[in-house]
Amino acid sequence: MDHGTVTLTAGPLLLRPWRPDDIPALLAAYDDPAMRHWLRTQVSDAADAERWIEVQREGWASGSRLSFAVTDTAREGELVGNLALKRPVADAESAEAGYWTSAAARGRGVASRALGALTDWAFTAFAGEGLRRLELLHQVDNEASCRVAEKSGYALAEVVPALPPQYPLDGHRHVRHAPPAPRGTLSAPAGRRAGSAGTSGGPATRR
Protein backbone atom coordinates (compact mmCIF):
# COMPACT_ATOMS: atom_id res chain seq x y z
CA MET A 1 0.00 0.00 0.00
CA ASP A 2 1.48 3.33 -1.02
CA HIS A 3 2.46 5.69 1.77
CA GLY A 4 0.43 8.86 1.90
CA THR A 5 -2.52 7.66 -0.18
CA VAL A 6 -5.02 6.65 2.53
CA THR A 7 -7.13 9.13 4.47
CA LEU A 8 -10.15 8.40 6.63
CA THR A 9 -12.80 10.64 8.15
CA ALA A 10 -15.02 10.46 11.23
CA GLY A 11 -17.11 13.62 11.46
CA PRO A 12 -14.62 16.49 11.77
CA LEU A 13 -11.74 14.08 12.37
CA LEU A 14 -9.30 13.42 9.55
CA LEU A 15 -6.99 10.42 9.76
CA ARG A 16 -3.95 10.62 7.48
CA PRO A 17 -0.39 9.28 7.39
CA TRP A 18 2.13 11.13 9.53
CA ARG A 19 4.34 13.82 7.94
CA PRO A 20 7.64 15.47 8.94
CA ASP A 21 5.83 18.75 9.59
CA ASP A 22 3.91 17.02 12.38
CA ILE A 23 7.03 16.92 14.56
CA PRO A 24 6.23 20.02 16.69
CA ALA A 25 2.71 18.74 17.42
CA LEU A 26 4.07 15.25 18.13
CA LEU A 27 6.53 16.65 20.67
CA ALA A 28 3.76 18.67 22.30
CA ALA A 29 1.57 15.56 22.56
CA TYR A 30 4.33 13.56 24.25
CA ASP A 31 4.99 16.38 26.73
CA ASP A 32 2.25 14.92 28.90
CA PRO A 33 2.59 12.78 32.04
CA ALA A 34 -0.21 10.44 30.97
CA MET A 35 1.52 9.71 27.65
CA ARG A 36 4.77 9.02 29.45
CA HIS A 37 2.96 6.71 31.88
CA TRP A 38 0.96 4.59 29.44
CA LEU A 39 3.19 4.37 26.35
CA ARG A 40 6.32 2.25 26.13
CA THR A 41 7.84 4.26 23.26
CA GLN A 42 8.83 7.76 24.34
CA VAL A 43 9.49 10.85 22.22
CA SER A 44 11.58 13.36 24.15
CA ASP A 45 13.26 15.57 21.58
CA ALA A 46 13.37 16.44 17.89
CA ALA A 47 15.69 13.54 17.07
CA ASP A 48 13.31 11.08 18.74
CA ALA A 49 10.40 12.62 16.84
CA GLU A 50 12.20 12.31 13.51
CA ARG A 51 12.92 8.64 14.20
CA TRP A 52 9.30 8.05 15.28
CA ILE A 53 7.98 9.60 12.06
CA GLU A 54 10.41 7.48 10.04
CA VAL A 55 9.19 4.30 11.78
CA GLN A 56 5.64 5.18 10.74
CA ARG A 57 6.78 5.76 7.14
CA GLU A 58 8.59 2.42 7.10
CA GLY A 59 5.48 0.75 8.48
CA TRP A 60 3.40 2.00 5.57
CA ALA A 61 6.10 0.96 3.09
CA SER A 62 6.17 -2.60 4.45
CA GLY A 63 2.45 -2.80 5.22
CA SER A 64 3.23 -4.00 8.74
CA ARG A 65 2.19 -0.86 10.63
CA LEU A 66 -0.36 1.56 9.19
CA SER A 67 -0.27 4.59 11.43
CA PHE A 68 -2.55 7.62 11.11
CA ALA A 69 -2.22 11.08 12.56
CA VAL A 70 -5.67 12.10 13.80
CA THR A 71 -6.46 15.77 13.23
CA ASP A 72 -9.53 17.89 13.97
CA THR A 73 -10.61 19.86 10.92
CA ALA A 74 -13.03 21.88 13.07
CA ARG A 75 -10.04 23.16 15.06
CA GLU A 76 -7.73 24.23 12.22
CA GLY A 77 -6.25 20.77 11.79
CA GLU A 78 -5.19 20.37 15.42
CA LEU A 79 -3.35 17.10 16.03
CA VAL A 80 -5.47 15.15 18.50
CA GLY A 81 -4.14 11.60 18.38
CA ASN A 82 -2.63 8.58 16.68
CA LEU A 83 -4.25 5.37 15.40
CA ALA A 84 -2.24 2.36 14.24
CA LEU A 85 -3.11 -0.95 12.64
CA LYS A 86 -0.33 -3.51 13.05
CA ARG A 87 -0.22 -6.45 10.62
CA PRO A 88 3.27 -7.97 10.88
CA VAL A 89 2.13 -11.12 9.07
CA ALA A 90 0.56 -10.64 5.65
CA ASP A 91 -2.74 -12.46 5.12
CA ALA A 92 -3.16 -13.12 8.84
CA GLU A 93 -6.68 -13.47 10.20
CA SER A 94 -5.88 -11.17 13.12
CA ALA A 95 -4.35 -7.71 13.51
CA GLU A 96 -4.10 -5.26 16.38
CA ALA A 97 -5.29 -1.70 16.75
CA GLY A 98 -3.60 0.80 19.04
CA TYR A 99 -4.09 4.47 19.73
CA TRP A 100 -3.33 7.48 21.86
CA THR A 101 -4.98 10.88 22.20
CA SER A 102 -3.44 14.20 23.13
CA ALA A 103 -4.19 15.67 26.54
CA ALA A 104 -6.28 18.52 25.13
CA ALA A 105 -8.45 16.13 23.10
CA ARG A 106 -9.45 13.77 25.88
CA GLY A 107 -13.12 13.70 26.81
CA ARG A 108 -14.22 14.75 23.32
CA GLY A 109 -14.90 11.26 21.94
CA VAL A 110 -11.87 11.42 19.66
CA ALA A 111 -10.52 7.94 20.39
CA SER A 112 -13.79 6.05 19.91
CA ARG A 113 -14.72 7.90 16.69
CA ALA A 114 -11.27 7.49 15.18
CA LEU A 115 -11.05 3.83 16.24
CA GLY A 116 -14.44 3.19 14.65
CA ALA A 117 -13.27 4.68 11.35
CA LEU A 118 -10.04 2.66 11.41
CA THR A 119 -11.91 -0.54 12.24
CA ASP A 120 -14.45 -0.16 9.45
CA TRP A 121 -11.72 0.66 6.94
CA ALA A 122 -9.49 -2.26 8.01
CA PHE A 123 -12.23 -4.86 7.66
CA THR A 124 -13.11 -3.50 4.22
CA ALA A 125 -9.58 -2.94 2.94
CA PHE A 126 -8.20 -6.32 4.04
CA ALA A 127 -11.24 -8.57 3.75
CA GLY A 128 -9.75 -10.15 0.66
CA GLU A 129 -6.56 -10.92 2.58
CA GLY A 130 -8.37 -12.86 5.26
CA LEU A 131 -8.60 -10.28 8.06
CA ARG A 132 -11.40 -11.46 10.35
CA ARG A 133 -10.50 -10.16 13.80
CA LEU A 134 -9.04 -7.01 15.36
CA GLU A 135 -7.60 -6.97 18.86
CA LEU A 136 -6.92 -4.14 21.27
CA LEU A 137 -4.79 -4.58 24.39
CA HIS A 138 -4.34 -2.33 27.38
CA GLN A 139 -3.12 -2.56 30.95
CA VAL A 140 -5.84 -3.63 33.36
CA ASP A 141 -5.82 -0.33 35.27
CA ASN A 142 -6.24 1.78 32.10
CA GLU A 143 -9.97 2.27 32.59
CA ALA A 144 -10.25 4.96 29.91
CA SER A 145 -8.92 2.59 27.23
CA CYS A 146 -11.32 -0.08 28.44
CA ARG A 147 -14.26 2.30 27.95
CA VAL A 148 -13.04 3.30 24.47
CA ALA A 149 -12.71 -0.36 23.43
CA GLU A 150 -16.18 -1.29 24.63
CA LYS A 151 -17.77 1.83 23.13
CA SER A 152 -16.17 0.92 19.80
CA GLY A 153 -17.53 -2.63 19.79
CA TYR A 154 -14.39 -4.37 21.06
CA ALA A 155 -15.67 -6.86 23.61
CA LEU A 156 -13.46 -7.96 26.49
CA ALA A 157 -12.18 -11.41 25.49
CA GLU A 158 -9.73 -12.28 28.23
CA VAL A 159 -7.48 -11.07 31.01
CA VAL A 160 -3.85 -11.55 29.97
CA PRO A 161 -1.42 -12.37 32.82
CA ALA A 162 1.32 -9.90 33.66
CA LEU A 163 4.83 -10.47 32.35
CA PRO A 164 7.22 -8.38 34.48
CA PRO A 165 9.21 -6.28 34.15
CA GLN A 166 7.94 -5.06 30.77
CA TYR A 167 4.29 -5.76 31.61
CA PRO A 168 4.05 -5.44 35.39
CA LEU A 169 0.25 -5.72 35.54
CA ASP A 170 -2.35 -7.92 33.91
CA GLY A 171 -3.86 -6.73 30.64
CA HIS A 172 -7.19 -6.80 28.90
CA ARG A 173 -7.53 -8.22 25.42
CA HIS A 174 -10.55 -6.83 23.57
CA VAL A 175 -11.70 -8.33 20.27
CA ARG A 176 -13.95 -7.16 17.46
CA HIS A 177 -14.86 -9.55 14.67
CA ALA A 178 -15.46 -8.65 11.04
CA PRO A 179 -19.10 -8.43 9.99
CA PRO A 180 -20.42 -11.47 8.09
CA ALA A 181 -19.61 -11.45 4.39
CA PRO A 182 -22.58 -10.83 2.08
CA ARG A 183 -24.23 -14.00 0.83
CA GLY A 184 -22.50 -15.30 -2.26
CA THR A 185 -19.13 -13.75 -1.37
CA LEU A 186 -16.19 -16.13 -1.60
CA SER A 187 -14.34 -16.64 1.65
CA ALA A 188 -10.61 -16.08 2.00
CA PRO A 189 -8.46 -19.01 0.88
CA ALA A 190 -8.11 -21.77 3.45
CA GLY A 191 -4.89 -22.33 5.28
CA ARG A 192 -4.24 -18.75 6.34
CA ARG A 193 -2.73 -18.58 9.78
CA ALA A 194 -4.03 -16.48 12.63
CA GLY A 195 -1.53 -14.01 13.98
CA SER A 196 -1.37 -11.34 16.62
CA ALA A 197 0.41 -8.03 16.57
CA GLY A 198 1.88 -5.79 19.22
CA THR A 199 1.25 -2.08 19.66
CA SER A 200 1.88 0.15 22.63
CA GLY A 201 -1.04 -1.64 24.24
CA GLY A 202 0.53 -5.10 24.50
CA PRO A 203 3.19 -7.57 23.44
CA ALA A 204 3.46 -9.25 20.08
CA THR A 205 2.41 -12.62 21.41
CA ARG A 206 0.11 -13.94 24.08
CA ARG A 207 1.57 -13.17 27.48
PDB file of C-alpha atoms in Angstrom:
ATOM      1  CA  MET A   1       0.000   0.000   0.000  1.00  0.00           C
ATOM      2  CA  ASP A   2       1.482   3.331  -1.018  1.00  0.00           C
ATOM      3  CA  HIS A   3       2.456   5.686   1.765  1.00  0.00           C
ATOM      4  CA  GLY A   4       0.426   8.860   1.896  1.00  0.00           C
ATOM      5  CA  THR A   5      -2.525   7.658  -0.181  1.00  0.00           C
ATOM      6  CA  VAL A   6      -5.018   6.647   2.528  1.00  0.00           C
ATOM      7  CA  THR A   7      -7.129   9.133   4.470  1.00  0.00           C
ATOM      8  CA  LEU A   8     -10.154   8.396   6.631  1.00  0.00           C
ATOM      9  CA  THR A   9     -12.799  10.645   8.150  1.00  0.00           C
ATOM     10  CA  ALA A  10     -15.017  10.465  11.230  1.00  0.00           C
ATOM     11  CA  GLY A  11     -17.105  13.615  11.456  1.00  0.00           C
ATOM     12  CA  PRO A  12     -14.619  16.495  11.770  1.00  0.00           C
ATOM     13  CA  LEU A  13     -11.736  14.078  12.369  1.00  0.00           C
ATOM     14  CA  LEU A  14      -9.298  13.418   9.549  1.00  0.00           C
ATOM     15  CA  LEU A  15      -6.986  10.420   9.757  1.00  0.00           C
ATOM     16  CA  ARG A  16      -3.954  10.623   7.485  1.00  0.00           C
ATOM     17  CA  PRO A  17      -0.393   9.280   7.388  1.00  0.00           C
ATOM     18  CA  TRP A  18       2.125  11.131   9.527  1.00  0.00           C
ATOM     19  CA  ARG A  19       4.336  13.816   7.941  1.00  0.00           C
ATOM     20  CA  PRO A  20       7.635  15.471   8.938  1.00  0.00           C
ATOM     21  CA  ASP A  21       5.832  18.748   9.586  1.00  0.00           C
ATOM     22  CA  ASP A  22       3.907  17.021  12.384  1.00  0.00           C
ATOM     23  CA  ILE A  23       7.029  16.916  14.556  1.00  0.00           C
ATOM     24  CA  PRO A  24       6.228  20.022  16.688  1.00  0.00           C
ATOM     25  CA  ALA A  25       2.712  18.740  17.421  1.00  0.00           C
ATOM     26  CA  LEU A  26       4.071  15.250  18.132  1.00  0.00           C
ATOM     27  CA  LEU A  27       6.527  16.654  20.673  1.00  0.00           C
ATOM     28  CA  ALA A  28       3.758  18.665  22.302  1.00  0.00           C
ATOM     29  CA  ALA A  29       1.565  15.560  22.558  1.00  0.00           C
ATOM     30  CA  TYR A  30       4.326  13.563  24.248  1.00  0.00           C
ATOM     31  CA  ASP A  31       4.992  16.378  26.726  1.00  0.00           C
ATOM     32  CA  ASP A  32       2.247  14.919  28.895  1.00  0.00           C
ATOM     33  CA  PRO A  33       2.593  12.779  32.045  1.00  0.00           C
ATOM     34  CA  ALA A  34      -0.212  10.442  30.967  1.00  0.00           C
ATOM     35  CA  MET A  35       1.524   9.711  27.650  1.00  0.00           C
ATOM     36  CA  ARG A  36       4.773   9.019  29.453  1.00  0.00           C
ATOM     37  CA  HIS A  37       2.965   6.712  31.880  1.00  0.00           C
ATOM     38  CA  TRP A  38       0.963   4.586  29.439  1.00  0.00           C
ATOM     39  CA  LEU A  39       3.185   4.369  26.346  1.00  0.00           C
ATOM     40  CA  ARG A  40       6.321   2.246  26.127  1.00  0.00           C
ATOM     41  CA  THR A  41       7.835   4.260  23.262  1.00  0.00           C
ATOM     42  CA  GLN A  42       8.831   7.756  24.345  1.00  0.00           C
ATOM     43  CA  VAL A  43       9.485  10.846  22.219  1.00  0.00           C
ATOM     44  CA  SER A  44      11.581  13.355  24.154  1.00  0.00           C
ATOM     45  CA  ASP A  45      13.256  15.573  21.576  1.00  0.00           C
ATOM     46  CA  ALA A  46      13.367  16.438  17.894  1.00  0.00           C
ATOM     47  CA  ALA A  47      15.693  13.539  17.072  1.00  0.00           C
ATOM     48  CA  ASP A  48      13.307  11.080  18.744  1.00  0.00           C
ATOM     49  CA  ALA A  49      10.397  12.620  16.837  1.00  0.00           C
ATOM     50  CA  GLU A  50      12.199  12.305  13.506  1.00  0.00           C
ATOM     51  CA  ARG A  51      12.923   8.642  14.200  1.00  0.00           C
ATOM     52  CA  TRP A  52       9.302   8.055  15.278  1.00  0.00           C
ATOM     53  CA  ILE A  53       7.982   9.602  12.058  1.00  0.00           C
ATOM     54  CA  GLU A  54      10.406   7.475  10.040  1.00  0.00           C
ATOM     55  CA  VAL A  55       9.185   4.300  11.782  1.00  0.00           C
ATOM     56  CA  GLN A  56       5.643   5.184  10.739  1.00  0.00           C
ATOM     57  CA  ARG A  57       6.785   5.758   7.139  1.00  0.00           C
ATOM     58  CA  GLU A  58       8.586   2.422   7.103  1.00  0.00           C
ATOM     59  CA  GLY A  59       5.481   0.749   8.483  1.00  0.00           C
ATOM     60  CA  TRP A  60       3.404   2.000   5.567  1.00  0.00           C
ATOM     61  CA  ALA A  61       6.098   0.964   3.091  1.00  0.00           C
ATOM     62  CA  SER A  62       6.171  -2.596   4.449  1.00  0.00           C
ATOM     63  CA  GLY A  63       2.452  -2.798   5.217  1.00  0.00           C
ATOM     64  CA  SER A  64       3.232  -4.005   8.740  1.00  0.00           C
ATOM     65  CA  ARG A  65       2.194  -0.864  10.626  1.00  0.00           C
ATOM     66  CA  LEU A  66      -0.364   1.561   9.192  1.00  0.00           C
ATOM     67  CA  SER A  67      -0.273   4.590  11.431  1.00  0.00           C
ATOM     68  CA  PHE A  68      -2.545   7.624  11.108  1.00  0.00           C
ATOM     69  CA  ALA A  69      -2.216  11.080  12.561  1.00  0.00           C
ATOM     70  CA  VAL A  70      -5.670  12.099  13.802  1.00  0.00           C
ATOM     71  CA  THR A  71      -6.459  15.769  13.231  1.00  0.00           C
ATOM     72  CA  ASP A  72      -9.533  17.887  13.966  1.00  0.00           C
ATOM     73  CA  THR A  73     -10.606  19.865  10.918  1.00  0.00           C
ATOM     74  CA  ALA A  74     -13.027  21.883  13.065  1.00  0.00           C
ATOM     75  CA  ARG A  75     -10.037  23.158  15.060  1.00  0.00           C
ATOM     76  CA  GLU A  76      -7.730  24.230  12.222  1.00  0.00           C
ATOM     77  CA  GLY A  77      -6.245  20.770  11.787  1.00  0.00           C
ATOM     78  CA  GLU A  78      -5.189  20.369  15.420  1.00  0.00           C
ATOM     79  CA  LEU A  79      -3.345  17.099  16.027  1.00  0.00           C
ATOM     80  CA  VAL A  80      -5.470  15.149  18.503  1.00  0.00           C
ATOM     81  CA  GLY A  81      -4.143  11.603  18.378  1.00  0.00           C
ATOM     82  CA  ASN A  82      -2.635   8.584  16.684  1.00  0.00           C
ATOM     83  CA  LEU A  83      -4.249   5.374  15.399  1.00  0.00           C
ATOM     84  CA  ALA A  84      -2.237   2.364  14.242  1.00  0.00           C
ATOM     85  CA  LEU A  85      -3.111  -0.949  12.637  1.00  0.00           C
ATOM     86  CA  LYS A  86      -0.331  -3.510  13.047  1.00  0.00           C
ATOM     87  CA  ARG A  87      -0.219  -6.447  10.619  1.00  0.00           C
ATOM     88  CA  PRO A  88       3.272  -7.972  10.882  1.00  0.00           C
ATOM     89  CA  VAL A  89       2.128 -11.123   9.070  1.00  0.00           C
ATOM     90  CA  ALA A  90       0.561 -10.639   5.651  1.00  0.00           C
ATOM     91  CA  ASP A  91      -2.738 -12.463   5.117  1.00  0.00           C
ATOM     92  CA  ALA A  92      -3.159 -13.118   8.843  1.00  0.00           C
ATOM     93  CA  GLU A  93      -6.681 -13.470  10.203  1.00  0.00           C
ATOM     94  CA  SER A  94      -5.881 -11.165  13.123  1.00  0.00           C
ATOM     95  CA  ALA A  95      -4.348  -7.707  13.512  1.00  0.00           C
ATOM     96  CA  GLU A  96      -4.095  -5.259  16.382  1.00  0.00           C
ATOM     97  CA  ALA A  97      -5.294  -1.698  16.746  1.00  0.00           C
ATOM     98  CA  GLY A  98      -3.599   0.795  19.044  1.00  0.00           C
ATOM     99  CA  TYR A  99      -4.087   4.467  19.730  1.00  0.00           C
ATOM    100  CA  TRP A 100      -3.328   7.481  21.861  1.00  0.00           C
ATOM    101  CA  THR A 101      -4.980  10.878  22.198  1.00  0.00           C
ATOM    102  CA  SER A 102      -3.439  14.195  23.127  1.00  0.00           C
ATOM    103  CA  ALA A 103      -4.186  15.668  26.541  1.00  0.00           C
ATOM    104  CA  ALA A 104      -6.276  18.523  25.132  1.00  0.00           C
ATOM    105  CA  ALA A 105      -8.450  16.134  23.100  1.00  0.00           C
ATOM    106  CA  ARG A 106      -9.454  13.766  25.881  1.00  0.00           C
ATOM    107  CA  GLY A 107     -13.117  13.700  26.814  1.00  0.00           C
ATOM    108  CA  ARG A 108     -14.223  14.755  23.318  1.00  0.00           C
ATOM    109  CA  GLY A 109     -14.897  11.262  21.938  1.00  0.00           C
ATOM    110  CA  VAL A 110     -11.866  11.424  19.659  1.00  0.00           C
ATOM    111  CA  ALA A 111     -10.524   7.941  20.394  1.00  0.00           C
ATOM    112  CA  SER A 112     -13.791   6.051  19.906  1.00  0.00           C
ATOM    113  CA  ARG A 113     -14.717   7.899  16.693  1.00  0.00           C
ATOM    114  CA  ALA A 114     -11.271   7.489  15.179  1.00  0.00           C
ATOM    115  CA  LEU A 115     -11.050   3.833  16.236  1.00  0.00           C
ATOM    116  CA  GLY A 116     -14.440   3.189  14.653  1.00  0.00           C
ATOM    117  CA  ALA A 117     -13.270   4.676  11.353  1.00  0.00           C
ATOM    118  CA  LEU A 118     -10.039   2.660  11.410  1.00  0.00           C
ATOM    119  CA  THR A 119     -11.914  -0.544  12.240  1.00  0.00           C
ATOM    120  CA  ASP A 120     -14.454  -0.162   9.446  1.00  0.00           C
ATOM    121  CA  TRP A 121     -11.719   0.655   6.940  1.00  0.00           C
ATOM    122  CA  ALA A 122      -9.493  -2.256   8.005  1.00  0.00           C
ATOM    123  CA  PHE A 123     -12.230  -4.861   7.659  1.00  0.00           C
ATOM    124  CA  THR A 124     -13.110  -3.504   4.219  1.00  0.00           C
ATOM    125  CA  ALA A 125      -9.577  -2.943   2.936  1.00  0.00           C
ATOM    126  CA  PHE A 126      -8.198  -6.321   4.043  1.00  0.00           C
ATOM    127  CA  ALA A 127     -11.238  -8.569   3.754  1.00  0.00           C
ATOM    128  CA  GLY A 128      -9.755 -10.154   0.657  1.00  0.00           C
ATOM    129  CA  GLU A 129      -6.557 -10.916   2.577  1.00  0.00           C
ATOM    130  CA  GLY A 130      -8.374 -12.864   5.260  1.00  0.00           C
ATOM    131  CA  LEU A 131      -8.602 -10.281   8.058  1.00  0.00           C
ATOM    132  CA  ARG A 132     -11.401 -11.463  10.351  1.00  0.00           C
ATOM    133  CA  ARG A 133     -10.496 -10.159  13.804  1.00  0.00           C
ATOM    134  CA  LEU A 134      -9.037  -7.008  15.362  1.00  0.00           C
ATOM    135  CA  GLU A 135      -7.601  -6.973  18.859  1.00  0.00           C
ATOM    136  CA  LEU A 136      -6.917  -4.139  21.273  1.00  0.00           C
ATOM    137  CA  LEU A 137      -4.793  -4.582  24.389  1.00  0.00           C
ATOM    138  CA  HIS A 138      -4.339  -2.325  27.380  1.00  0.00           C
ATOM    139  CA  GLN A 139      -3.121  -2.559  30.951  1.00  0.00           C
ATOM    140  CA  VAL A 140      -5.843  -3.629  33.363  1.00  0.00           C
ATOM    141  CA  ASP A 141      -5.816  -0.326  35.270  1.00  0.00           C
ATOM    142  CA  ASN A 142      -6.241   1.782  32.105  1.00  0.00           C
ATOM    143  CA  GLU A 143      -9.972   2.272  32.588  1.00  0.00           C
ATOM    144  CA  ALA A 144     -10.250   4.955  29.907  1.00  0.00           C
ATOM    145  CA  SER A 145      -8.922   2.588  27.231  1.00  0.00           C
ATOM    146  CA  CYS A 146     -11.318  -0.080  28.440  1.00  0.00           C
ATOM    147  CA  ARG A 147     -14.258   2.304  27.947  1.00  0.00           C
ATOM    148  CA  VAL A 148     -13.045   3.297  24.473  1.00  0.00           C
ATOM    149  CA  ALA A 149     -12.710  -0.355  23.433  1.00  0.00           C
ATOM    150  CA  GLU A 150     -16.183  -1.293  24.627  1.00  0.00           C
ATOM    151  CA  LYS A 151     -17.772   1.825  23.129  1.00  0.00           C
ATOM    152  CA  SER A 152     -16.167   0.920  19.800  1.00  0.00           C
ATOM    153  CA  GLY A 153     -17.533  -2.634  19.789  1.00  0.00           C
ATOM    154  CA  TYR A 154     -14.386  -4.371  21.060  1.00  0.00           C
ATOM    155  CA  ALA A 155     -15.673  -6.861  23.612  1.00  0.00           C
ATOM    156  CA  LEU A 156     -13.464  -7.964  26.489  1.00  0.00           C
ATOM    157  CA  ALA A 157     -12.183 -11.408  25.493  1.00  0.00           C
ATOM    158  CA  GLU A 158      -9.732 -12.281  28.231  1.00  0.00           C
ATOM    159  CA  VAL A 159      -7.479 -11.072  31.005  1.00  0.00           C
ATOM    160  CA  VAL A 160      -3.854 -11.549  29.966  1.00  0.00           C
ATOM    161  CA  PRO A 161      -1.422 -12.367  32.816  1.00  0.00           C
ATOM    162  CA  ALA A 162       1.317  -9.897  33.661  1.00  0.00           C
ATOM    163  CA  LEU A 163       4.830 -10.471  32.350  1.00  0.00           C
ATOM    164  CA  PRO A 164       7.215  -8.382  34.481  1.00  0.00           C
ATOM    165  CA  PRO A 165       9.212  -6.283  34.151  1.00  0.00           C
ATOM    166  CA  GLN A 166       7.945  -5.060  30.768  1.00  0.00           C
ATOM    167  CA  TYR A 167       4.293  -5.759  31.606  1.00  0.00           C
ATOM    168  CA  PRO A 168       4.049  -5.442  35.393  1.00  0.00           C
ATOM    169  CA  LEU A 169       0.249  -5.718  35.544  1.00  0.00           C
ATOM    170  CA  ASP A 170      -2.353  -7.921  33.911  1.00  0.00           C
ATOM    171  CA  GLY A 171      -3.859  -6.726  30.642  1.00  0.00           C
ATOM    172  CA  HIS A 172      -7.191  -6.795  28.899  1.00  0.00           C
ATOM    173  CA  ARG A 173      -7.533  -8.217  25.416  1.00  0.00           C
ATOM    174  CA  HIS A 174     -10.551  -6.827  23.568  1.00  0.00           C
ATOM    175  CA  VAL A 175     -11.703  -8.326  20.269  1.00  0.00           C
ATOM    176  CA  ARG A 176     -13.950  -7.161  17.462  1.00  0.00           C
ATOM    177  CA  HIS A 177     -14.862  -9.553  14.665  1.00  0.00           C
ATOM    178  CA  ALA A 178     -15.464  -8.647  11.041  1.00  0.00           C
ATOM    179  CA  PRO A 179     -19.103  -8.432   9.990  1.00  0.00           C
ATOM    180  CA  PRO A 180     -20.418 -11.467   8.092  1.00  0.00           C
ATOM    181  CA  ALA A 181     -19.607 -11.445   4.394  1.00  0.00           C
ATOM    182  CA  PRO A 182     -22.577 -10.830   2.083  1.00  0.00           C
ATOM    183  CA  ARG A 183     -24.230 -13.998   0.827  1.00  0.00           C
ATOM    184  CA  GLY A 184     -22.497 -15.299  -2.262  1.00  0.00           C
ATOM    185  CA  THR A 185     -19.133 -13.746  -1.373  1.00  0.00           C
ATOM    186  CA  LEU A 186     -16.194 -16.126  -1.596  1.00  0.00           C
ATOM    187  CA  SER A 187     -14.343 -16.643   1.650  1.00  0.00           C
ATOM    188  CA  ALA A 188     -10.605 -16.085   2.000  1.00  0.00           C
ATOM    189  CA  PRO A 189      -8.458 -19.014   0.885  1.00  0.00           C
ATOM    190  CA  ALA A 190      -8.107 -21.771   3.448  1.00  0.00           C
ATOM    191  CA  GLY A 191      -4.890 -22.333   5.281  1.00  0.00           C
ATOM    192  CA  ARG A 192      -4.237 -18.748   6.336  1.00  0.00           C
ATOM    193  CA  ARG A 193      -2.731 -18.583   9.784  1.00  0.00           C
ATOM    194  CA  ALA A 194      -4.029 -16.477  12.633  1.00  0.00           C
ATOM    195  CA  GLY A 195      -1.530 -14.005  13.980  1.00  0.00           C
ATOM    196  CA  SER A 196      -1.372 -11.338  16.619  1.00  0.00           C
ATOM    197  CA  ALA A 197       0.413  -8.033  16.572  1.00  0.00           C
ATOM    198  CA  GLY A 198       1.878  -5.786  19.217  1.00  0.00           C
ATOM    199  CA  THR A 199       1.249  -2.076  19.661  1.00  0.00           C
ATOM    200  CA  SER A 200       1.885   0.151  22.627  1.00  0.00           C
ATOM    201  CA  GLY A 201      -1.039  -1.636  24.245  1.00  0.00           C
ATOM    202  CA  GLY A 202       0.534  -5.099  24.498  1.00  0.00           C
ATOM    203  CA  PRO A 203       3.191  -7.571  23.441  1.00  0.00           C
ATOM    204  CA  ALA A 204       3.457  -9.248  20.077  1.00  0.00           C
ATOM    205  CA  THR A 205       2.415 -12.623  21.413  1.00  0.00           C
ATOM    206  CA  ARG A 206       0.108 -13.936  24.076  1.00  0.00           C
ATOM    207  CA  ARG A 207       1.574 -13.173  27.481  1.00  0.00           C
TER     208      ARG A 207
END
